[in-house]
Amino acid sequence: MSSPDFSRRASVIHAGGLIIRRIRTLQSPQKRRLPAIALTAFAKEEDQQEATVAGFQRHLSKPVNPDELIEVVASLASLWRSVSKTC
């Protein structure tokens, strides 16, 4: 029998992972490369690893530092612009 915290954590990670995995299988190369940030309350190293394996470029845990969030979004936006030009 699993604890409620574990069940909730597993369902949140599962849902986000399913969404990003589905995006990564889209036919359009540009859409497959859509930058994604896993923003979650789960901050353990294994949570970060799970997010990376699922297809997220970055993992940020709550409460998020606003400056860090801005930096990460700007970095991924820059990456997206460069990738979009090559597709």
Short mmCIF file of C-alpha atoms in Angstrom, two decimals:
data_model
loop_
_atom_site.label_atom_id
_atom_site.label_comp_id
_atom_site.label_asym_id
_atom_site.label_seq_id
_atom_site.Cartn_x
_atom_site.Cartn_y
_atom_site.Cartn_z
CA MET A 1 0.00 0.00 0.00
CA SER A 2 1.46 3.38 -0.95
CA SER A 3 1.30 6.57 1.05
CA PRO A 4 -0.94 9.45 -0.12
CA ASP A 5 2.13 11.68 -0.61
CA PHE A 6 3.80 9.09 -2.83
CA SER A 7 0.60 8.54 -4.82
CA ARG A 8 0.10 12.26 -5.37
CA ARG A 9 3.76 12.71 -6.36
CA ALA A 10 3.62 9.79 -8.74
CA SER A 11 0.45 11.05 -10.44
CA VAL A 12 1.82 14.58 -10.88
CA ILE A 13 5.10 13.33 -12.33
CA HIS A 14 3.26 10.82 -14.48
CA ALA A 15 0.88 13.45 -15.93
CA GLY A 16 3.64 15.93 -16.76
CA GLY A 17 5.81 13.17 -18.17
CA LEU A 18 2.99 11.91 -20.38
CA ILE A 19 2.37 15.36 -21.79
CA ILE A 20 6.00 16.08 -22.63
CA ARG A 21 6.58 12.58 -24.01
CA ARG A 22 3.60 13.06 -26.30
CA ILE A 23 4.98 16.42 -27.47
CA ARG A 24 8.35 14.76 -28.16
CA THR A 25 6.63 12.29 -30.53
CA LEU A 26 4.86 14.90 -32.69
CA GLN A 27 5.59 14.76 -36.41
CA SER A 28 6.76 18.34 -36.72
CA PRO A 29 10.48 18.60 -35.79
CA GLN A 30 9.90 22.16 -34.58
CA LYS A 31 7.06 21.10 -32.27
CA ARG A 32 9.06 18.11 -30.98
CA ARG A 33 11.79 20.52 -29.85
CA LEU A 34 9.42 22.80 -27.92
CA PRO A 35 11.32 23.91 -24.80
CA ALA A 36 9.76 22.73 -21.56
CA ILE A 37 10.35 23.41 -17.88
CA ALA A 38 9.20 21.02 -15.18
CA LEU A 39 8.00 23.35 -12.41
CA THR A 40 7.14 21.25 -9.39
CA ALA A 41 7.19 21.08 -5.62
CA PHE A 42 9.29 17.93 -5.85
CA ALA A 43 12.93 18.91 -5.48
CA LYS A 44 14.88 15.70 -5.01
CA GLU A 45 17.69 14.71 -7.36
CA GLU A 46 15.62 11.79 -8.67
CA ASP A 47 12.78 14.23 -9.50
CA GLN A 48 15.20 16.24 -11.63
CA GLN A 49 16.41 13.08 -13.32
CA GLU A 50 12.85 11.94 -14.02
CA ALA A 51 12.06 15.30 -15.60
CA THR A 52 15.12 15.07 -17.84
CA VAL A 53 14.31 11.51 -18.88
CA ALA A 54 10.72 12.56 -19.65
CA GLY A 55 11.98 15.26 -22.02
CA PHE A 56 12.05 18.49 -20.04
CA GLN A 57 15.08 20.71 -20.62
CA ARG A 58 14.99 22.11 -17.10
CA HIS A 59 13.56 21.26 -13.70
CA LEU A 60 12.72 24.01 -11.21
CA SER A 61 11.29 23.37 -7.78
CA LYS A 62 8.79 25.53 -5.92
CA PRO A 63 9.00 28.01 -4.47
CA VAL A 64 10.85 29.23 -7.52
CA ASN A 65 13.23 32.15 -7.39
CA PRO A 66 11.77 34.73 -9.83
CA ASP A 67 15.21 35.70 -11.14
CA GLU A 68 16.07 32.07 -11.82
CA LEU A 69 12.75 31.53 -13.60
CA ILE A 70 13.34 34.57 -15.81
CA GLU A 71 16.86 33.38 -16.60
CA VAL A 72 15.69 29.87 -17.50
CA VAL A 73 12.79 31.11 -19.66
CA ALA A 74 15.10 33.55 -21.48
CA SER A 75 17.66 30.81 -22.05
CA LEU A 76 15.09 28.38 -23.43
CA ALA A 77 13.50 31.11 -25.56
CA SER A 78 16.89 31.83 -27.08
CA LEU A 79 17.41 28.13 -27.72
CA TRP A 80 13.93 27.90 -29.29
CA ARG A 81 14.65 30.82 -31.63
CA SER A 82 17.90 29.22 -32.81
CA VAL A 83 16.27 25.81 -33.30
CA SER A 84 13.28 27.36 -35.12
CA LYS A 85 15.59 28.96 -37.65
CA THR A 86 17.10 25.58 -38.59
CA CYS A 87 13.76 23.78 -39.09
#
